[in-house]
Short mmCIF file of C-alpha atoms and ligand atoms in Angstrom, two decimals:
data_model
loop_
_atom_site.label_atom_id
_atom_site.label_comp_id
_atom_site.label_asym_id
_atom_site.label_seq_id
_atom_site.Cartn_x
_atom_site.Cartn_y
_atom_site.Cartn_z
CA UNK Z 29 59.70 79.38 124.43
CA UNK Z 30 56.81 76.97 124.81
CA UNK Z 31 55.30 75.54 121.68
CA UNK Z 32 52.39 73.39 120.61
CA UNK Z 33 50.95 72.06 123.85
CA UNK Z 34 54.30 70.95 125.26
CA UNK Z 35 53.85 68.89 128.44
CA UNK Z 36 55.00 70.87 131.46
CA UNK Z 37 57.17 68.07 132.86
CA UNK Z 38 59.16 67.70 129.67
CA UNK Z 39 62.45 69.52 129.13
CA UNK Z 40 62.16 71.62 125.99
CA UNK Z 41 64.44 70.02 123.41
CA UNK Z 42 64.12 73.17 121.35
CA UNK Z 43 65.49 75.28 124.21
CA UNK Z 44 68.42 72.86 124.59
CA UNK Z 45 69.25 73.15 120.90
CA UNK Z 46 69.17 76.97 121.11
CA UNK Z 47 71.42 76.78 124.21
CA UNK Z 48 73.89 74.68 122.24
CA UNK Z 49 73.84 77.17 119.36
CA UNK Z 50 74.55 79.99 121.82
CA UNK Z 51 77.65 78.11 123.07
CA UNK Z 52 78.98 78.18 119.49
CA UNK Z 53 78.01 81.84 118.95
CA UNK Z 54 81.32 83.47 120.10
CA UNK Z 55 83.27 81.48 117.49
CA UNK Z 56 81.12 82.77 114.64
CA UNK Z 57 82.19 86.44 114.48
CA UNK Z 58 81.24 86.71 110.79
CA UNK Z 59 77.62 85.80 111.46
CA UNK Z 60 75.63 88.95 112.24
CA UNK Z 61 73.21 88.90 115.20
CA UNK Z 62 70.12 89.21 113.01
CA UNK Z 63 71.26 86.36 110.76
CA UNK Z 64 71.99 84.19 113.80
CA UNK Z 65 68.44 84.88 114.99
CA UNK Z 66 67.07 83.76 111.60
CA UNK Z 67 68.95 80.47 111.92
CA UNK Z 68 67.34 79.58 115.26
CA UNK Z 69 63.78 79.09 114.04
CA UNK Z 70 62.16 76.69 111.58
CA UNK Z 71 60.98 78.48 108.45
CA UNK Z 72 57.65 76.73 108.47
CA UNK Z 73 55.85 74.02 110.41
CA UNK Z 74 52.75 72.06 109.59
CA UNK Z 75 50.40 70.96 112.37
CA UNK Z 76 47.89 68.31 111.39
CA UNK Z 77 45.05 66.47 113.07
CA UNK Z 78 44.62 63.13 111.35
CA UNK Z 79 41.31 61.27 111.54
CA UNK Z 80 41.79 57.51 111.41
CA UNK Z 81 39.17 54.75 111.49
CA UNK Z 82 40.29 52.26 114.16
CA UNK Z 83 39.57 48.51 114.11
CA UNK Z 84 36.67 48.92 116.57
CA UNK Z 85 34.88 51.17 114.07
CA UNK Z 86 35.49 54.42 116.00
CA UNK Z 87 37.41 57.38 114.57
CA UNK Z 88 40.46 58.59 116.49
CA UNK Z 89 42.23 61.91 116.02
CA UNK Z 90 46.04 62.02 116.07
CA UNK Z 91 48.19 65.16 116.31
CA UNK Z 92 50.95 65.17 113.72
CA UNK Z 93 53.71 67.55 112.66
CA UNK Z 94 56.29 68.34 110.02
CA UNK Z 95 58.91 71.04 110.56
CA UNK Z 96 61.09 72.70 107.90
CA UNK Z 97 64.03 74.43 109.55
CA UNK Z 98 66.37 75.73 106.85
CA UNK Z 99 66.86 74.86 103.16
CA UNK Z 100 69.75 77.14 102.22
CA UNK Z 101 71.99 74.15 101.39
CA UNK Z 102 69.31 71.98 99.75
CA UNK Z 103 65.93 70.31 100.33
CA UNK Z 104 64.75 69.65 103.89
CA UNK Z 105 65.71 66.17 105.12
CA UNK Z 106 64.77 64.27 108.26
CA UNK Z 107 62.84 61.37 109.72
CA UNK Z 108 59.27 60.92 110.92
CA UNK Z 109 58.90 59.74 114.53
CA UNK Z 110 55.94 57.81 115.97
CA UNK Z 111 55.82 58.29 119.73
CA UNK Z 112 53.05 58.94 122.27
CA UNK Z 113 54.86 61.99 123.71
CA UNK Z 114 56.08 63.63 120.53
CA UNK Z 115 55.34 67.38 120.44
CA UNK Z 116 55.79 70.26 118.05
CA UNK Z 117 58.66 71.42 120.29
CA UNK Z 118 60.50 68.10 119.75
CA UNK Z 119 59.94 68.10 116.01
CA UNK Z 120 61.12 71.70 115.67
CA UNK Z 121 64.24 70.99 117.71
CA UNK Z 122 65.02 67.84 115.76
CA UNK Z 123 64.62 69.70 112.45
CA UNK Z 124 67.22 72.25 113.61
CA UNK Z 125 69.58 69.41 114.54
CA UNK Z 126 69.09 67.86 111.10
CA UNK Z 127 70.22 71.11 109.46
CA UNK Z 128 73.45 71.03 111.46
CA UNK Z 129 73.92 67.27 110.95
CA UNK Z 130 73.61 67.50 107.15
CA UNK Z 131 75.89 70.53 107.07
CA UNK Z 132 78.60 68.84 109.19
CA UNK Z 133 78.81 65.89 106.79
CA UNK Z 134 78.54 68.11 103.70
CA UNK Z 135 75.24 66.74 102.39
CA UNK Z 136 73.33 69.02 99.97
CA UNK Z 137 70.36 69.16 102.34
CA UNK Z 138 68.71 71.34 104.93
CA UNK Z 139 66.92 70.11 108.04
CA UNK Z 140 63.40 68.79 108.51
CA UNK Z 141 61.60 66.46 110.90
CA UNK Z 142 58.17 65.00 111.41
CA UNK Z 143 56.20 63.16 114.02
CA UNK Z 144 52.86 61.66 115.00
CA UNK Z 145 51.73 61.44 118.62
CA UNK Z 146 50.71 57.78 118.69
CA UNK Z 147 51.69 54.49 120.27
CA UNK Z 148 52.43 52.09 117.40
CA UNK Z 149 52.93 49.22 119.87
CA UNK Z 150 49.22 49.36 120.68
CA UNK Z 151 48.04 49.55 117.06
CA UNK Z 152 47.23 46.82 114.53
CA UNK Z 153 48.98 46.74 111.14
CA UNK Z 154 45.77 47.96 109.52
CA UNK Z 155 45.51 50.92 111.91
CA UNK Z 156 49.19 51.75 111.36
CA UNK Z 157 48.73 51.67 107.61
CA UNK Z 158 45.67 53.95 107.72
CA UNK Z 159 47.46 56.39 110.05
CA UNK Z 160 50.61 56.39 107.87
CA UNK Z 161 48.62 56.98 104.69
CA UNK Z 162 46.66 59.79 106.39
CA UNK Z 163 49.98 61.44 107.31
CA UNK Z 164 51.45 60.96 103.81
CA UNK Z 165 48.32 62.47 102.25
CA UNK Z 166 48.34 65.44 104.63
CA UNK Z 167 52.04 66.20 103.96
CA UNK Z 168 51.88 65.48 100.22
CA UNK Z 169 52.02 69.22 99.43
CA UNK Z 170 54.75 69.73 102.03
CA UNK Z 171 57.26 67.10 100.75
CA UNK Z 172 58.93 66.42 97.39
CA UNK Z 173 62.11 64.98 95.93
CA UNK Z 174 63.56 68.52 95.61
CA UNK Z 175 61.67 70.02 98.53
CA UNK Z 176 61.49 67.79 101.63
CA UNK Z 177 62.64 64.17 101.85
CA UNK Z 178 61.40 62.30 104.96
CA UNK Z 179 62.86 59.01 106.27
CA UNK Z 180 62.43 56.57 109.19
CA UNK Z 181 63.09 57.64 112.78
CA UNK Z 182 61.99 56.27 116.17
CA UNK Z 183 59.32 53.55 115.65
CA UNK Z 184 59.09 53.98 111.89
CA UNK Z 185 60.55 51.54 109.37
CA UNK Z 186 60.82 50.58 105.68
CA UNK Z 187 57.21 49.29 105.61
CA UNK Z 188 55.93 52.67 106.77
CA UNK Z 189 58.10 54.38 104.12
CA UNK Z 190 56.49 52.08 101.52
CA UNK Z 191 52.99 53.25 102.58
CA UNK Z 192 54.17 56.90 102.57
CA UNK Z 193 55.65 56.56 99.09
CA UNK Z 194 52.70 54.66 97.65
CA UNK Z 195 50.24 57.28 98.94
CA UNK Z 196 52.37 60.15 97.61
CA UNK Z 197 52.80 58.59 94.16
CA UNK Z 198 49.07 57.78 93.89
CA UNK Z 199 48.19 61.38 94.76
CA UNK Z 200 50.67 62.78 92.23
CA UNK Z 201 50.06 60.18 89.56
CA UNK Z 202 53.72 59.55 88.79
CA UNK Z 203 56.70 57.64 90.16
CA UNK Z 204 59.03 59.61 92.45
CA UNK Z 205 60.89 57.11 94.66
CA UNK Z 206 63.47 59.66 95.90
CA UNK Z 207 60.87 61.57 97.94
CA UNK Z 208 61.17 59.07 100.81
CA UNK Z 209 64.36 57.28 101.88
CA UNK Z 210 64.78 54.22 104.08
CA UNK Z 211 62.48 52.28 101.74
CA UNK Z 212 62.42 48.51 101.28
CA UNK Z 213 65.03 47.37 98.73
CA UNK Z 214 62.36 46.34 96.24
CA UNK Z 215 61.05 49.95 96.09
CA UNK Z 216 64.50 51.47 95.59
CA UNK Z 217 66.01 51.25 99.08
CA UNK Z 218 69.79 51.28 99.31
CA UNK Z 219 72.25 48.59 100.24
CA UNK Z 220 73.91 49.29 103.58
CA UNK Z 221 71.08 51.30 105.21
CA UNK Z 222 70.55 48.90 108.15
CA UNK Z 223 73.93 49.34 109.81
CA UNK Z 224 74.73 52.77 108.30
CA UNK Z 225 74.47 54.76 111.53
CA UNK Z 226 76.72 52.39 113.50
CA UNK Z 227 79.16 51.99 110.60
CA UNK Z 228 79.43 55.76 110.14
CA UNK Z 229 80.01 56.04 113.90
CA UNK Z 230 82.74 53.41 113.68
CA UNK Z 231 84.55 55.36 110.94
CA UNK Z 232 84.40 58.57 112.98
CA UNK Z 233 85.55 56.76 116.12
CA UNK Z 234 88.43 55.13 114.19
CA UNK Z 235 89.70 58.58 113.16
CA UNK Z 236 89.26 59.90 116.69
CA UNK Z 237 91.24 56.96 118.11
CA UNK Z 238 94.14 57.89 115.80
CA UNK Z 239 94.35 61.53 116.87
CA UNK Z 240 93.49 61.04 120.55
CA UNK Z 241 95.88 58.08 120.96
CA UNK Z 242 93.52 55.17 121.71
CA UNK Z 243 94.84 51.85 120.43
CA UNK Z 244 93.24 48.66 119.12
CA UNK Z 245 92.32 46.37 121.99
CA UNK Z 246 90.99 49.32 124.06
CA UNK Z 247 87.88 48.62 126.12
CA UNK Z 248 84.37 49.78 125.31
CA UNK Z 249 80.87 49.78 126.85
CA UNK Z 250 77.69 50.17 124.80
CA UNK Z 251 74.35 51.36 126.18
CA UNK Z 252 71.38 50.26 124.05
CA UNK Z 253 71.06 47.12 121.93
CA UNK Z 254 68.48 48.13 119.33
CA UNK Z 255 69.19 48.81 115.69
CA UNK Z 256 72.13 51.11 116.42
CA UNK Z 257 73.58 49.50 119.57
CA UNK Z 258 73.55 45.93 118.24
CA UNK Z 259 75.36 46.88 115.02
CA UNK Z 260 77.77 48.99 117.08
CA UNK Z 261 78.62 45.89 119.12
CA UNK Z 262 79.46 44.02 115.93
CA UNK Z 263 81.24 46.80 114.05
CA UNK Z 264 83.20 48.45 116.87
CA UNK Z 265 84.72 45.00 117.46
CA UNK Z 266 85.24 44.13 113.77
CA UNK Z 267 86.33 47.48 112.36
CA UNK Z 268 88.06 49.07 115.36
CA UNK Z 269 89.39 46.03 117.21
CA UNK Z 270 87.78 47.22 120.46
CA UNK Z 271 87.02 44.91 123.34
CA UNK Z 272 83.38 45.45 124.27
CA UNK Z 273 83.12 44.51 127.95
CA UNK Z 274 79.62 45.73 128.78
CA UNK Z 275 76.29 46.05 126.95
CA UNK Z 276 72.79 46.97 128.06
CA UNK Z 277 69.25 47.75 127.04
CA UNK Z 278 66.10 48.92 128.80
CA UNK Z 279 66.07 45.65 130.80
CA UNK Z 280 69.54 46.25 132.31
CA UNK Z 281 73.14 45.40 131.46
CA UNK Z 282 75.80 42.73 131.60
CA UNK Z 283 79.55 43.00 132.21
CA UNK Z 284 82.21 40.54 131.11
CA UNK Z 285 85.91 41.57 130.87
CA UNK Z 286 86.40 38.87 128.20
CA UNK Z 287 83.68 40.27 125.93
CA UNK Z 288 80.59 38.68 124.37
CA UNK Z 289 79.60 36.47 121.48
CA UNK Z 290 77.51 38.65 119.14
CA UNK Z 291 75.12 35.95 117.90
CA UNK Z 292 74.59 34.68 121.42
CA UNK Z 293 73.69 38.21 122.59
CA UNK Z 294 71.09 38.46 119.80
CA UNK Z 295 69.71 35.03 120.72
CA UNK Z 296 69.39 35.98 124.40
CA UNK Z 297 67.69 39.24 123.41
CA UNK Z 298 65.24 37.47 121.10
CA UNK Z 299 64.40 34.73 123.57
CA UNK Z 300 64.23 36.71 126.82
CA UNK Z 301 63.61 40.30 125.71
CA UNK Z 302 66.83 41.72 127.15
CA UNK Z 303 70.60 41.30 126.79
CA UNK Z 304 70.83 41.55 130.59
CA UNK Z 305 70.06 37.78 130.70
CA UNK Z 306 73.30 36.89 128.88
CA UNK Z 307 74.53 33.98 130.98
CA UNK Z 308 78.32 34.60 131.02
CA UNK Z 309 78.91 37.80 132.95
CA UNK Z 310 77.79 39.93 135.86
CA UNK Z 311 74.54 41.84 135.81
CA UNK Z 312 74.98 45.63 136.00
CA UNK Z 313 72.59 48.55 135.81
CA UNK Z 314 72.54 51.12 133.02
CA UNK Z 315 73.86 53.70 135.49
CA UNK Z 316 76.82 51.45 136.39
CA UNK Z 317 77.59 50.79 132.72
CA UNK Z 318 77.96 54.50 132.04
CA UNK Z 319 80.45 54.87 134.88
CA UNK Z 320 82.63 51.85 134.03
CA UNK Z 321 86.36 52.23 133.72
CA UNK Z 322 86.50 51.83 129.94
CA UNK Z 323 88.37 53.68 127.20
CA UNK Z 324 85.34 54.29 125.00
CA UNK Z 325 81.70 54.74 126.01
CA UNK Z 326 78.98 54.40 123.37
CA UNK Z 327 75.54 55.73 124.34
CA UNK Z 328 73.21 54.18 121.73
CA UNK Z 329 69.84 54.23 123.49
CA UNK Z 330 68.10 57.43 124.57
CA UNK Z 331 68.75 61.12 125.27
CA UNK Z 332 69.95 62.84 128.48
CA UNK Z 333 71.71 59.82 130.07
CA UNK Z 334 74.88 61.75 130.98
CA UNK Z 335 73.96 64.74 133.07
CA UNK Z 336 75.65 67.10 135.54
CA UNK Z 337 74.83 64.49 138.21
CA UNK Z 338 76.84 61.55 136.80
CA UNK Z 339 79.30 63.40 134.52
CA UNK Z 340 81.89 63.80 137.32
CA UNK Z 341 81.99 59.98 137.66
CA UNK Z 342 82.42 59.17 133.94
CA UNK Z 343 85.78 57.43 133.46
CA UNK Z 344 85.84 56.88 129.69
CA UNK Z 345 88.42 58.82 127.67
CA UNK Z 346 86.16 59.07 124.64
CA UNK Z 347 82.37 59.15 124.23
CA UNK Z 348 81.07 58.08 120.83
CA UNK Z 349 77.52 59.46 120.68
CA UNK Z 350 75.38 57.21 118.50
CA UNK Z 351 72.16 58.17 120.31
CA UNK Z 352 70.71 61.62 119.76
CA UNK Z 353 71.34 64.00 122.65
CA UNK Z 354 72.73 61.55 125.26
CA UNK Z 355 74.85 64.25 126.98
CA UNK Z 356 73.22 67.39 128.42
CA UNK Z 357 74.81 70.82 127.84
CA UNK Z 358 75.68 71.01 131.59
CA UNK Z 359 77.43 67.62 131.46
CA UNK Z 360 79.36 68.67 128.34
CA UNK Z 361 81.18 71.36 130.28
CA UNK Z 362 82.11 68.99 133.12
CA UNK Z 363 83.40 66.38 130.66
CA UNK Z 364 85.46 68.94 128.73
CA UNK Z 365 87.05 70.21 131.95
CA UNK Z 366 87.91 66.60 132.87
CA UNK Z 367 89.54 66.06 129.45
CA UNK Z 368 86.91 63.57 128.23
CA UNK Z 369 86.52 63.80 124.44
CA UNK Z 370 82.89 63.68 123.34
CA UNK Z 371 82.26 62.90 119.67
CA UNK Z 372 78.94 64.71 119.10
CA UNK Z 373 75.77 63.08 117.78
CA UNK Z 374 75.45 65.45 114.81
CA UNK Z 375 78.77 64.06 113.55
CA UNK Z 376 78.93 60.52 114.95
CA UNK Z 377 75.44 59.27 114.07
CA UNK Z 378 75.23 61.01 110.68
CA UNK Z 379 75.92 57.74 108.81
CA UNK Z 380 72.18 57.01 108.57
CA UNK Z 381 71.28 60.23 106.78
CA UNK Z 382 74.40 59.90 104.63
CA UNK Z 383 73.28 56.53 103.28
CA UNK Z 384 69.79 58.04 102.85
CA UNK Z 385 71.51 60.61 100.63
CA UNK Z 386 73.09 57.75 98.64
CA UNK Z 387 69.62 56.20 98.30
CA UNK Z 388 68.25 59.51 96.98
CA UNK Z 389 71.11 59.76 94.42
CA UNK Z 390 70.47 56.17 93.30
CA UNK Z 391 66.71 56.80 92.94
CA UNK Z 392 67.32 59.93 90.90
CA UNK Z 393 69.89 58.38 88.56
CA UNK Z 394 68.24 54.97 88.38
CA UNK Z 395 71.71 53.46 88.84
CA UNK Z 396 72.12 51.27 91.94
CA UNK Z 397 75.43 50.96 93.79
CA UNK Z 398 77.08 47.79 95.10
CA UNK Z 399 77.61 47.57 98.86
CA UNK Z 400 81.35 48.15 98.53
CA UNK Z 401 80.76 51.55 96.95
CA UNK Z 402 78.38 52.47 99.79
CA UNK Z 403 81.05 51.58 102.36
CA UNK Z 404 83.78 53.50 100.53
CA UNK Z 405 81.71 56.64 100.04
CA UNK Z 406 80.42 56.53 103.62
CA UNK Z 407 83.97 56.15 104.93
CA UNK Z 408 85.20 59.05 102.81
CA UNK Z 409 82.40 61.41 103.90
CA UNK Z 410 82.51 60.50 107.61
CA UNK Z 411 86.32 60.74 107.71
CA UNK Z 412 86.31 64.14 106.01
CA UNK Z 413 83.60 65.38 108.38
CA UNK Z 414 85.59 64.21 111.41
CA UNK Z 415 88.77 65.92 110.16
CA UNK Z 416 86.91 69.18 109.48
CA UNK Z 417 85.40 69.20 113.01
CA UNK Z 418 88.74 68.23 114.55
CA UNK Z 419 90.42 71.18 112.81
CA UNK Z 420 87.91 73.64 114.33
CA UNK Z 421 88.34 71.93 117.74
CA UNK Z 422 92.12 72.48 117.51
CA UNK Z 423 91.86 76.00 116.16
CA UNK Z 424 89.73 77.36 119.02
CA UNK Z 425 90.51 74.80 121.73
CA UNK Z 426 86.81 74.03 122.11
CA UNK Z 427 84.99 70.75 122.67
CA UNK Z 428 84.12 68.67 119.60
CA UNK Z 429 80.38 69.39 119.86
CA UNK Z 430 80.88 73.15 119.83
CA UNK Z 431 83.35 72.70 116.96
CA UNK Z 432 80.74 70.75 114.97
CA UNK Z 433 78.15 73.48 115.59
CA UNK Z 434 80.62 76.20 114.58
CA UNK Z 435 81.36 74.38 111.34
CA UNK Z 436 77.70 73.66 110.54
CA UNK Z 437 76.25 77.05 111.51
CA UNK Z 438 79.08 78.80 109.64
CA UNK Z 439 78.25 76.93 106.42
CA UNK Z 440 74.49 77.45 106.64
CA UNK Z 441 74.94 81.11 107.59
CA UNK Z 442 77.16 81.67 104.56
CA UNK Z 443 74.65 80.00 102.22
CA UNK Z 444 71.75 81.94 103.76
CA UNK Z 445 73.66 85.21 103.50
CA UNK Z 446 74.78 84.78 99.92
CA UNK Z 447 71.20 83.95 98.88
CA UNK Z 448 70.03 87.11 100.63
CA UNK Z 449 66.91 87.61 102.67
CA UNK Z 450 63.97 87.76 100.27
CA UNK Z 451 61.11 88.64 100.05
P1 NAD G 517 65.86 51.12 118.93
O1 NAD G 517 64.50 51.41 119.37
O2 NAD G 517 66.11 50.09 117.87
O3 NAD G 517 66.78 50.71 120.19
C1 NAD G 517 66.80 51.45 121.37
C2 NAD G 517 67.59 50.67 122.41
O4 NAD G 517 67.68 51.48 123.59
C3 NAD G 517 66.94 49.35 122.83
O5 NAD G 517 67.93 48.40 123.08
C4 NAD G 517 66.24 49.72 124.13
O6 NAD G 517 66.05 48.62 125.01
C5 NAD G 517 67.24 50.70 124.71
N1 NAD G 517 66.63 51.61 125.70
C6 NAD G 517 65.44 52.24 125.62
N2 NAD G 517 65.22 52.95 126.76
C7 NAD G 517 66.30 52.74 127.55
C8 NAD G 517 66.66 53.15 128.85
N3 NAD G 517 65.85 53.96 129.55
N4 NAD G 517 67.85 52.76 129.34
C9 NAD G 517 68.67 51.97 128.61
N5 NAD G 517 68.38 51.50 127.40
C10 NAD G 517 67.20 51.88 126.87
O7 NAD G 517 66.47 52.55 118.47
P2 NAD G 517 67.73 52.84 117.55
O8 NAD G 517 67.27 53.03 116.14
O9 NAD G 517 68.80 51.84 117.85
O10 NAD G 517 68.17 54.28 118.07
C11 NAD G 517 68.94 54.46 119.25
C12 NAD G 517 69.39 55.90 119.34
O11 NAD G 517 70.14 56.23 118.17
C13 NAD G 517 68.28 56.93 119.43
O12 NAD G 517 68.73 58.01 120.22
C14 NAD G 517 68.12 57.38 118.00
O13 NAD G 517 67.55 58.69 117.91
C15 NAD G 517 69.57 57.39 117.57
N6 NAD G 517 69.75 57.33 116.12
C16 NAD G 517 69.29 56.27 115.39
C17 NAD G 517 69.51 56.23 114.02
C18 NAD G 517 69.09 55.03 113.21
O14 NAD G 517 69.53 54.94 112.05
N7 NAD G 517 68.33 54.09 113.74
C19 NAD G 517 70.15 57.30 113.38
C20 NAD G 517 70.61 58.38 114.15
C21 NAD G 517 70.40 58.37 115.52
#
């Protein structure tokens, strides 16, 4: 299916998500074919063309989207992405993934996603603010604290959430901080949001290490050193006792069997633009990093980095997917046949949306939690989610990704069915 002016050269993310759902289909005998068909498609999508006055006085038109996939378990939830190549196809696919992600962790949410085709790196703060407010105004009838709760995603941040919230509240005329999550602390943001994705991933990986027999001191390589990858470097060492022997970013990678000093890596990144310039170690490419002989591999950068081409050469025992979609469906099969355990994105990187859920609870109750409570609740929810997926994996002898989909689709199908199809 081709949607919304999708560029021809781009792989359809939506088609990949449907493919993944089809892999889980045989393990969902209680879901009727017509119900399964219902679950594939977003319920509604909004396509917008936003007119924004640029600094040079000219008006520019930006394509923007919001997709609502399924709300059987609760309001739609999912980030807003700013990226030059974002399409309706991407946003639809990502909204489907959000439904499964929320269901895997047991959050009372459905799946949504938004995006604006723009390049924020080429825009001034003023232009970004006007674009963000134009988006928030256009979606103001399409979001709500009990309807759809957006959050940051690629290239969006707490400042943008502040503009979104301010626009929404001015349109409505009342305060409703829970409609957007990932806000600055002063507007009701939560403690623990910054490292939530990596921390949640660490809890899941800790449980996986127990059942798959990987001990403290095991080796690890991390691809990507942005928000998620840099906190993963810190927390996979601190919480799991792993020895991280390789890291990378878009500028390349570095290998050192004795590991790295975290603060020094950040300093090198800040001063030179890439961790590849870390002085103590050997330079390696991103491709080499993925194929290193390590116990645990952590893709924390971009999608589709492990494909049918390099999957046969992957040596890690466990892949902890912090990035979204780093392993293609074709590679999944090769890895499973080789006995490589892949902890799927919809489970492993769900810590971010889980702490967003905590933020939403805090906004709604007006009672703010200390950091320790955030950590404890996140640990409890991520551990339970891992154990639930692991049980399905054992029951059917299927890979962990398919198990996560079986669990999530099963829950959403049950909720959709018991509600009934109406009107
Ligand atoms: P970011 O922009 O902060 O960092 C991205 C990192 O990837 C950077 O170090 C960048 O140099 C590197 N990178 C970019 N292109 C690369 C390439 N071609 N090869 C190697 N490295 C490359 O983004 P982030 O927030 O850290 O997100 C990383 C991944 O995690 C994404 O897939 C994102 O969707 C996913 N994710 C993020 C969150 C979150 O809370 N930030 C939550 C869930 C999932």
